[in-house]
Coordinates of C-alpha atoms in Angstrom, one line a residue:
M1 CA 0.0 0.0 0.0
S2 CA 1.4 3.4 -0.9
G3 CA 1.0 6.6 1.0
R4 CA 1.0 10.3 0.1
P5 CA 4.5 11.5 -0.8
M6 CA 6.0 14.1 1.4
P7 CA 9.3 16.0 1.5
C8 CA 12.3 14.3 3.0
S9 CA 14.3 16.3 5.6
Q10 CA 17.9 15.4 6.4
E11 CA 17.6 17.2 9.7
E12 CA 14.5 15.2 10.6
L13 CA 16.2 11.9 9.8
G14 CA 19.3 12.9 11.8
S15 CA 17.1 13.6 14.8
L16 CA 16.0 9.9 15.0
F17 CA 17.9 7.5 17.3
L18 CA 18.4 5.1 14.3
F19 CA 20.2 7.7 12.2
E20 CA 21.7 10.1 14.7
K21 CA 25.3 8.9 14.2
L22 CA 25.2 9.2 10.4
A23 CA 27.3 11.8 8.4
P24 CA 25.5 14.5 6.4
E25 CA 26.4 12.8 3.1
Q26 CA 24.8 9.5 4.5
L27 CA 21.6 11.3 5.5
A28 CA 21.6 12.9 2.0
R29 CA 21.8 9.5 0.4
L30 CA 18.9 8.2 2.5
C31 CA 16.7 11.1 1.4
R32 CA 17.8 10.6 -2.2
E33 CA 17.2 6.9 -2.3
G34 CA 14.3 6.7 0.1
R35 CA 11.1 8.7 0.5
V36 CA 8.7 10.0 3.1
E37 CA 5.1 8.9 2.9
E38 CA 2.0 9.7 4.9
F39 CA -0.6 6.9 5.3
A40 CA -4.2 7.3 6.2
P41 CA -5.6 5.1 9.1
G42 CA -5.7 1.5 8.0
P43 CA -3.3 -1.2 6.8
V44 CA 0.2 -0.5 5.5
Y45 CA 1.3 -4.1 4.7
E46 CA 0.1 -7.6 5.5
E47 CA 1.9 -10.5 7.1
G48 CA 3.2 -12.9 4.6
D49 CA 3.5 -10.4 1.7
P50 CA 6.9 -10.0 0.1
A51 CA 9.0 -7.7 2.2
T52 CA 9.8 -4.8 -0.1
C53 CA 10.3 -1.9 2.2
F54 CA 11.9 -0.8 5.5
Y55 CA 9.7 1.6 7.5
V56 CA 10.8 4.1 10.1
L57 CA 8.1 6.0 12.1
L58 CA 8.3 9.8 11.9
E59 CA 4.9 10.8 13.3
G60 CA 1.7 9.0 14.3
T61 CA 0.9 5.7 15.8
L62 CA 1.6 2.2 14.4
V63 CA 0.3 -1.2 15.4
L64 CA 2.0 -4.5 14.6
S65 CA 0.1 -7.7 14.8
R66 CA 0.4 -11.4 13.9
R67 CA -2.2 -13.8 12.6
I68 CA -3.1 -16.8 14.8
G69 CA -5.7 -18.9 13.2
D70 CA -8.5 -16.5 12.4
Y71 CA -7.4 -14.1 15.1
E72 CA -5.2 -11.0 14.7
V73 CA -3.0 -10.7 17.8
E74 CA -1.5 -7.3 18.5
T75 CA 2.2 -7.6 19.3
N76 CA 3.3 -4.0 19.5
R77 CA 1.8 -0.5 19.5
S78 CA 4.0 2.6 19.5
S79 CA 4.1 6.4 18.8
S80 CA 7.8 6.7 19.4
R81 CA 9.7 8.4 16.6
G82 CA 12.3 6.1 15.0
V83 CA 10.7 2.8 15.7
Y84 CA 11.0 0.6 12.6
A85 CA 9.3 -2.3 11.0
G86 CA 9.2 -4.2 7.7
A87 CA 12.1 -5.6 5.7
F88 CA 14.7 -5.1 8.5
Q89 CA 16.3 -8.4 7.7
A90 CA 16.8 -7.6 4.0
Y91 CA 20.6 -7.7 4.5
L92 CA 20.4 -11.5 4.9
G93 CA 19.5 -11.7 1.2
D94 CA 18.1 -14.8 -0.4
R95 CA 19.3 -16.9 2.5
L96 CA 16.1 -16.0 4.2
R97 CA 12.6 -15.9 2.7
Q98 CA 12.0 -12.2 2.6
V99 CA 8.4 -11.7 3.7
Y100 CA 6.8 -9.5 6.3
N101 CA 6.6 -11.5 9.5
S102 CA 3.8 -9.3 10.9
S103 CA 1.1 -6.9 9.7
L104 CA 1.4 -3.1 10.0
R105 CA -1.5 -0.7 10.3
V106 CA -1.8 2.9 11.5
L107 CA -4.4 4.4 13.8
E108 CA -4.2 8.0 12.6
P109 CA -2.5 9.9 9.7
T110 CA 1.0 8.6 10.1
S111 CA 4.2 9.4 8.3
F112 CA 7.1 7.0 7.6
F113 CA 10.5 7.2 6.1
V114 CA 10.4 4.4 3.6
L115 CA 13.5 2.7 2.2
P116 CA 13.3 0.0 -0.5
A117 CA 14.5 -3.4 0.8
E118 CA 17.3 -3.7 -1.8
T119 CA 18.6 -0.2 -0.9
F120 CA 18.5 -0.9 2.8
A121 CA 20.5 -4.1 2.3
A122 CA 23.1 -2.4 0.1
I123 CA 23.5 0.5 2.6
M124 CA 23.9 -2.0 5.5
R125 CA 26.6 -3.9 3.7
E126 CA 28.4 -0.8 2.5
W127 CA 28.3 1.3 5.7
F128 CA 28.3 -1.4 8.4
P129 CA 30.1 -4.4 6.9
M130 CA 31.4 -5.7 10.3
A131 CA 28.0 -5.3 11.9
V132 CA 26.3 -7.2 9.0
H133 CA 28.7 -10.1 9.5
L134 CA 28.0 -10.1 13.2
L135 CA 24.3 -9.9 12.7
E136 CA 24.3 -12.7 10.1
G137 CA 26.4 -14.9 12.4
L138 CA 24.0 -14.1 15.3
F139 CA 20.9 -14.8 13.3
F140 CA 22.0 -18.0 11.6
G141 CA 23.9 -19.2 14.6
V142 CA 21.0 -18.9 17.0
K143 CA 18.7 -20.4 14.4
S144 CA 21.0 -23.3 13.9
A145 CA 21.5 -23.8 17.6
Q146 CA 17.8 -23.7 18.2
E147 CA 17.2 -26.3 15.5
A148 CA 20.0 -28.6 16.8
V149 CA 19.0 -28.3 20.4
G150 CA 15.3 -28.5 19.5
Q151 CA 16.1 -31.7 17.6
R152 CA 18.0 -33.1 20.6
E153 CA 15.1 -32.0 22.9
R154 CA 12.7 -34.1 20.8
L155 CA 15.1 -37.0 20.6
L156 CA 15.7 -37.0 24.4
A157 CA 11.9 -36.8 25.0
L158 CA 11.4 -39.6 22.4
G159 CA 14.1 -41.8 24.0
S160 CA 12.6 -41.2 27.5
L161 CA 9.1 -42.0 26.3
S162 CA 10.2 -45.0 24.4
A163 CA 12.0 -46.4 27.4
G164 CA 9.0 -45.8 29.6
L165 CA 6.6 -47.3 27.0
T166 CA 8.9 -50.4 26.6
H167 CA 8.9 -50.8 30.4
E168 CA 5.1 -50.5 30.6
L169 CA 4.6 -52.9 27.7
N170 CA 7.1 -55.4 29.1
N171 CA 5.1 -56.1 32.3
P172 CA 1.8 -57.1 30.8
A173 CA 3.5 -58.9 27.9
A174 CA 5.6 -61.0 30.3
A175 CA 2.5 -61.7 32.4
A176 CA 0.6 -62.9 29.3
V177 CA 3.6 -65.2 28.3
R178 CA 3.7 -66.7 31.8
A179 CA -0.1 -67.2 31.9
T180 CA -0.1 -68.8 28.5
S181 CA 2.6 -71.3 29.5
A182 CA 0.7 -72.1 32.7
L183 CA -2.5 -72.4 30.8
R184 CA -1.0 -75.0 28.5
E185 CA -0.1 -77.1 31.5
R186 CA -3.5 -76.8 33.0
V187 CA -5.3 -77.8 29.8
A188 CA -3.0 -80.8 29.6
G189 CA -3.9 -81.7 33.2
M190 CA -7.6 -81.2 32.4
R191 CA -7.4 -83.6 29.5
H192 CA -5.7 -86.1 31.8
K193 CA -8.3 -85.8 34.6
L194 CA -11.1 -86.0 32.0
G195 CA -9.6 -89.4 30.9
I196 CA -9.5 -90.6 34.4
I197 CA -13.1 -89.6 35.0
A198 CA -14.2 -91.2 31.7
A199 CA -12.5 -94.5 32.7
H200 CA -14.9 -94.8 35.7
P201 CA -18.4 -96.0 35.5
Y202 CA -20.2 -92.7 35.9
R203 CA -23.9 -92.5 35.5
R204 CA -25.1 -90.4 32.6
D205 CA -27.0 -88.0 34.9
A206 CA -24.0 -87.6 37.2
L207 CA -21.8 -86.6 34.2
E208 CA -24.4 -84.2 33.0
T209 CA -24.6 -82.7 36.5
L210 CA -20.8 -82.5 36.7
V211 CA -20.6 -80.7 33.3
D212 CA -23.4 -78.3 34.4
I213 CA -21.4 -77.6 37.6
Q214 CA -18.3 -76.9 35.4
E215 CA -20.3 -74.4 33.3
R216 CA -21.6 -72.7 36.4
T217 CA -18.1 -72.7 37.9
A218 CA -16.8 -70.8 34.9
E219 CA -19.6 -68.2 35.2
R220 CA -18.8 -67.7 38.9
V221 CA -15.1 -67.2 38.1
A222 CA -16.0 -64.4 35.8
K223 CA -18.2 -62.7 38.5
A224 CA -15.7 -63.2 41.4
T225 CA -15.2 -60.1 43.5
D226 CA -11.9 -59.1 45.2
L227 CA -11.6 -60.0 48.9
S228 CA -9.6 -58.4 51.6
A229 CA -6.5 -60.4 52.8
L230 CA -8.4 -61.3 56.0
E231 CA -11.5 -62.5 54.3
A232 CA -9.5 -64.6 51.8
A233 CA -7.5 -66.2 54.6
D234 CA -10.7 -67.1 56.5
R235 CA -12.3 -68.7 53.4
E236 CA -9.2 -70.6 52.5
D237 CA -9.2 -72.1 56.0
T238 CA -12.8 -73.1 55.7
L239 CA -12.3 -74.7 52.3
S240 CA -9.1 -76.5 53.4
D241 CA -11.0 -78.0 56.3
W242 CA -13.8 -79.2 54.0
L243 CA -11.3 -80.8 51.6
D244 CA -9.5 -82.5 54.4
D245 CA -12.8 -83.8 55.9
H246 CA -13.6 -85.4 52.5
G247 CA -10.3 -87.1 52.1
I248 CA -8.8 -84.9 49.4
A249 CA -5.1 -84.7 49.9
D250 CA -3.2 -81.4 50.0
G251 CA -6.5 -79.5 50.1
W252 CA -4.6 -76.4 51.3
Q253 CA -3.1 -76.1 47.8
L254 CA -6.5 -76.1 46.1
A255 CA -8.3 -73.8 48.5
P256 CA -6.6 -70.5 47.4
T257 CA -7.6 -71.1 43.8
F258 CA -11.2 -71.8 44.7
V259 CA -11.4 -68.7 47.0
Q260 CA -9.9 -66.5 44.2
A261 CA -12.6 -67.9 41.9
G262 CA -15.3 -67.0 44.4
L263 CA -16.2 -70.6 45.2
D264 CA -17.3 -71.9 48.7
T265 CA -18.3 -75.1 50.5
D266 CA -21.8 -74.9 49.1
W267 CA -20.4 -75.2 45.7
L268 CA -18.3 -78.2 46.8
D269 CA -21.4 -79.8 48.3
Q270 CA -23.0 -79.7 44.9
V271 CA -20.0 -81.6 43.5
T272 CA -20.2 -84.2 46.3
A273 CA -23.9 -84.7 45.5
A274 CA -23.1 -85.3 41.8
V275 CA -20.5 -88.1 42.2
D276 CA -19.7 -91.0 44.5
D277 CA -16.9 -91.0 47.1
D278 CA -14.5 -92.9 45.0
T279 CA -14.5 -90.3 42.2
L280 CA -15.0 -87.2 44.3
E281 CA -11.3 -86.2 44.4
G282 CA -10.9 -86.7 40.7
A283 CA -13.9 -84.6 40.0
V284 CA -12.8 -81.8 42.4
R285 CA -9.3 -81.7 40.8
W286 CA -10.8 -81.7 37.3
L287 CA -12.9 -78.7 38.3
N288 CA -9.9 -77.1 39.9
Y289 CA -8.3 -77.2 36.4
T290 CA -11.4 -75.5 35.1
V291 CA -11.0 -72.8 37.7
E292 CA -7.3 -72.3 37.0
T293 CA -7.9 -72.2 33.3
E294 CA -10.5 -69.5 33.7
L295 CA -8.3 -67.5 36.0
L296 CA -5.4 -67.8 33.6
M297 CA -7.5 -66.7 30.7
N298 CA -8.7 -63.7 32.7
E299 CA -5.0 -62.9 33.4
I300 CA -4.2 -63.1 29.7
E301 CA -7.2 -60.9 28.8
E302 CA -6.2 -58.3 31.4
S303 CA -2.6 -58.3 30.2
T304 CA -3.4 -58.1 26.5
T305 CA -6.0 -55.4 27.3
R306 CA -3.3 -53.5 29.1
V307 CA -1.0 -53.8 26.1
S308 CA -3.8 -52.6 23.8
A309 CA -4.5 -49.6 26.1
L310 CA -0.8 -48.7 26.0
V311 CA -0.8 -48.9 22.2
T312 CA -3.9 -46.8 22.1
A313 CA -2.4 -44.3 24.4
A314 CA 0.8 -44.1 22.3
K315 CA -1.3 -43.5 19.2
Q316 CA -3.3 -40.8 21.1
Y317 CA -0.1 -39.2 22.3
S318 CA 1.6 -39.2 19.0
Q319 CA -1.6 -38.4 17.0
L320 CA -0.2 -40.5 14.1
D321 CA -3.6 -41.3 12.8
R322 CA -5.3 -37.9 13.3
A323 CA -5.4 -34.6 11.5
P324 CA -2.9 -32.0 12.9
Y325 CA -5.8 -29.6 13.8
Q326 CA -9.1 -30.8 15.1
V327 CA -11.7 -30.4 17.8
T328 CA -10.1 -32.2 20.7
D329 CA -11.0 -33.7 24.1
I330 CA -8.3 -32.2 26.4
H331 CA -8.9 -35.0 29.0
E332 CA -8.0 -37.7 26.5
L333 CA -4.8 -35.9 25.7
L334 CA -3.9 -35.5 29.4
D335 CA -4.6 -39.1 30.2
S336 CA -2.6 -40.4 27.3
T337 CA 0.4 -38.2 28.2
L338 CA 0.2 -39.2 31.9
L339 CA 0.2 -42.8 30.8
M340 CA 3.1 -42.3 28.5
V341 CA 5.3 -40.6 31.1
S342 CA 4.3 -42.7 34.0
A343 CA 7.7 -44.3 34.2
K344 CA 9.3 -40.9 34.3
I345 CA 7.0 -39.7 37.1
G346 CA 8.1 -42.6 39.2
P347 CA 6.6 -44.4 42.3
R348 CA 7.3 -41.6 44.8
I349 CA 4.9 -39.2 43.1
T350 CA 1.1 -39.5 43.5
V351 CA -0.9 -38.3 40.5
V352 CA -4.3 -36.7 41.2
R353 CA -6.8 -35.8 38.5
E354 CA -9.3 -33.1 39.1
Y355 CA -11.1 -32.9 35.8
D356 CA -14.2 -30.9 35.0
R357 CA -15.8 -33.4 32.7
S358 CA -18.5 -30.9 31.6
L359 CA -15.9 -28.9 29.6
P360 CA -16.5 -29.0 25.9
K361 CA -14.0 -30.2 23.3
I362 CA -11.9 -27.3 21.9
P363 CA -10.1 -26.7 18.5
A364 CA -6.4 -27.4 18.9
Y365 CA -3.3 -29.1 17.6
P366 CA -3.4 -32.2 19.8
G367 CA 0.0 -33.5 19.0
E368 CA 1.6 -30.2 20.0
L369 CA -0.5 -29.9 23.2
N370 CA 0.8 -33.3 24.2
Q371 CA 4.3 -32.0 23.8
V372 CA 3.4 -29.1 26.2
W373 CA 1.8 -31.5 28.8
T374 CA 5.0 -33.7 28.5
N375 CA 7.3 -30.7 29.2
L376 CA 5.2 -29.4 32.2
I377 CA 4.8 -32.9 33.7
D378 CA 8.5 -33.6 33.3
N379 CA 9.5 -30.4 35.0
A380 CA 7.1 -31.0 37.9
A381 CA 8.3 -34.6 38.3
A382 CA 12.0 -33.5 38.2
A383 CA 11.3 -30.9 40.9
M384 CA 9.6 -33.4 43.2
N385 CA 12.0 -36.2 42.6
S386 CA 14.9 -33.9 43.5
T387 CA 13.8 -34.3 47.1
D388 CA 13.6 -37.5 49.1
A389 CA 10.0 -37.0 49.9
G390 CA 8.5 -37.3 46.4
G391 CA 5.2 -35.4 46.2
T392 CA 1.9 -35.0 44.6
L393 CA 1.2 -33.9 41.0
T394 CA -2.4 -32.5 40.6
V395 CA -3.7 -32.1 37.1
R396 CA -6.8 -29.9 37.1
T397 CA -9.1 -28.6 34.4
A398 CA -11.7 -25.9 34.7
R399 CA -13.5 -23.2 32.8
D400 CA -12.0 -19.7 33.1
G401 CA -14.3 -17.3 31.3
D402 CA -14.1 -18.0 27.6
H403 CA -11.0 -20.1 28.1
L404 CA -10.3 -23.7 29.2
L405 CA -7.8 -23.9 32.1
V406 CA -5.3 -26.7 32.5
E407 CA -3.3 -26.5 35.7
F408 CA -0.3 -28.6 36.7
R409 CA 0.3 -28.3 40.5
D410 CA 3.3 -29.9 42.2
T411 CA 4.5 -30.0 45.8
G412 CA 8.1 -29.6 44.9
P413 CA 10.6 -27.0 46.3
G414 CA 9.3 -24.2 44.0
V415 CA 10.9 -21.9 41.5
P416 CA 13.5 -19.6 43.1
A417 CA 12.6 -16.0 43.0
E418 CA 15.8 -15.0 41.2
I419 CA 15.1 -17.1 38.1
R420 CA 11.4 -16.6 37.7
D421 CA 11.8 -14.0 35.0
R422 CA 13.9 -16.4 33.0
V423 CA 12.0 -19.7 33.0
F424 CA 10.6 -19.2 29.5
D425 CA 13.9 -18.0 28.0
P426 CA 15.3 -20.3 25.4
F427 CA 18.3 -22.4 26.5
F428 CA 17.8 -21.5 30.2
T429 CA 17.7 -24.6 32.4
T430 CA 18.3 -25.5 36.0
K431 CA 18.8 -29.2 35.3
P432 CA 22.3 -30.8 35.4
V433 CA 24.4 -30.7 32.2
G434 CA 23.2 -33.3 29.7
E435 CA 19.7 -33.6 31.3
G436 CA 18.1 -30.4 30.0
T437 CA 18.3 -28.3 26.9
G438 CA 16.4 -25.2 28.2
L439 CA 13.9 -25.3 25.3
G440 CA 11.0 -27.2 26.9
L441 CA 9.2 -24.2 28.4
D442 CA 10.2 -21.9 25.4
I443 CA 8.7 -24.4 23.0
S444 CA 5.6 -24.8 25.3
W445 CA 5.1 -21.1 25.4
R446 CA 5.3 -20.7 21.7
I447 CA 2.9 -23.6 21.1
I448 CA 0.3 -22.2 23.6
V449 CA 0.7 -18.5 22.8
N450 CA 1.7 -18.3 19.2
K451 CA -0.1 -21.3 17.8
H452 CA -3.2 -21.5 20.0
N453 CA -3.7 -17.9 20.9
G454 CA -3.7 -19.0 24.5
D455 CA -1.7 -18.1 27.7
L456 CA 0.9 -19.9 29.7
R457 CA 1.9 -18.6 33.1
F458 CA 3.0 -19.9 36.5
Q459 CA 3.0 -19.0 40.2
S460 CA 5.3 -20.6 42.8
V461 CA 6.0 -20.9 46.5
P462 CA 7.8 -23.7 48.2
G463 CA 5.4 -26.7 48.2
D464 CA 3.0 -25.2 45.7
T465 CA 4.0 -24.5 42.1
R466 CA 1.3 -24.1 39.5
F467 CA 1.8 -23.9 35.7
Q468 CA -1.4 -22.8 34.1
V469 CA -2.4 -23.1 30.5
R470 CA -5.4 -21.3 29.2
L471 CA -6.8 -22.2 25.8
P472 CA -9.6 -20.4 24.0
L473 CA -12.9 -22.3 23.8
A474 CA -13.9 -20.6 20.5
S475 CA -13.2 -22.2 17.2
A476 CA -10.3 -21.1 15.0
D477 CA -9.6 -21.5 11.3
P478 CA -6.5 -23.7 10.8
S479 CA -6.3 -23.0 7.1
S480 CA -3.1 -20.9 7.6
P481 CA -1.5 -22.4 10.8
Q482 CA 1.5 -20.6 12.0
E483 CA 4.8 -22.3 12.8
S484 CA 5.4 -22.5 16.5

């Protein structure tokens, strides 16, 4: 957008802090190769357009803003003479895509000194060659360092999550393998006992009754309830006495299995009524195999269900099978992340969930929110594990006006007052060398603030540190998502 041409004054340019050290001939060149324009209230340039000009404020008020979804977020507002915007990185040339990284508008008739980007770049290289080299090194050095350390941050997080997931998967998988091996033995024993029973002259009605008892036994196993240790011990004693009274050897070995399955002496009386004394022990041991088989199958089902839940959590955490931007249930994301990092949290930390389940789903980038949850949980766990006492991590959700609040509260030693202003700075970390990169909170801040138009803040006293994430409940248009 072009403004109304106005005369260029060397004296006026020389009065600006940006040009105050320039020689008269340099100021003359600026006026010769640049121009002064006055803009009516409204836009001057739009974010993402080719960066063709460098703007220096002479008089008026400017507003800089960035696009976040379908929101325009104001980043700066100033009436200070000499503030600049536009193509101020033109000296980097084609090594950087030269586009405006924000939008500029003016609130009143405003005049700028305008310098074409090519002229600005040429003047910088000619007048300040050493400064250009230093600025190039700083820009690309920091960018390269951020990329390298960011990659390492992701690899460290991935390695930690992979180790935790492997550990979590190993336990149910090993349990399923053990149960399968034991099941094979029990089925073989059941076949053997069935052969023994078949070799005896059972009445047809007795066999039918025994088979019926077997079916009802399997049903009772499925409905068995957990008992306290004292209740289980009392029932085992009662069943052991019953088995001993009926001449069944080593009844104390059978009793715990029957109790676990929810069986009692009334059930054993039904077995006694169905068979004669000579075959009672064989029938009881055959039914014991039935009980053990059902219990082992329950164990296998629980173990494989646990494996499936972990795989589902891993998919939910990584969002591999989902669109990058979608309406999301925050509680699903929190639960999957807590499961994925459970090994890192450790046994000394108690996790408390205080969820407001009435909260609606919100538009978000779920994979990146999981990265935020991971960073915040990891920091909280590290703080609490740094003490011998462990602690409690409370994850709370609530409505806060037109935002959804996610709070991570830990009982660790707190953030020291002298570093509170630096916790979101890139590369700042209090973790030992090799354990932290200092990018976790910086990345989290950019994901929440820049990408979701939200807010990330914290408050801390010893024993009560709270990191609070606020995300807008309103929908956003992801058609032009911004890089975090």
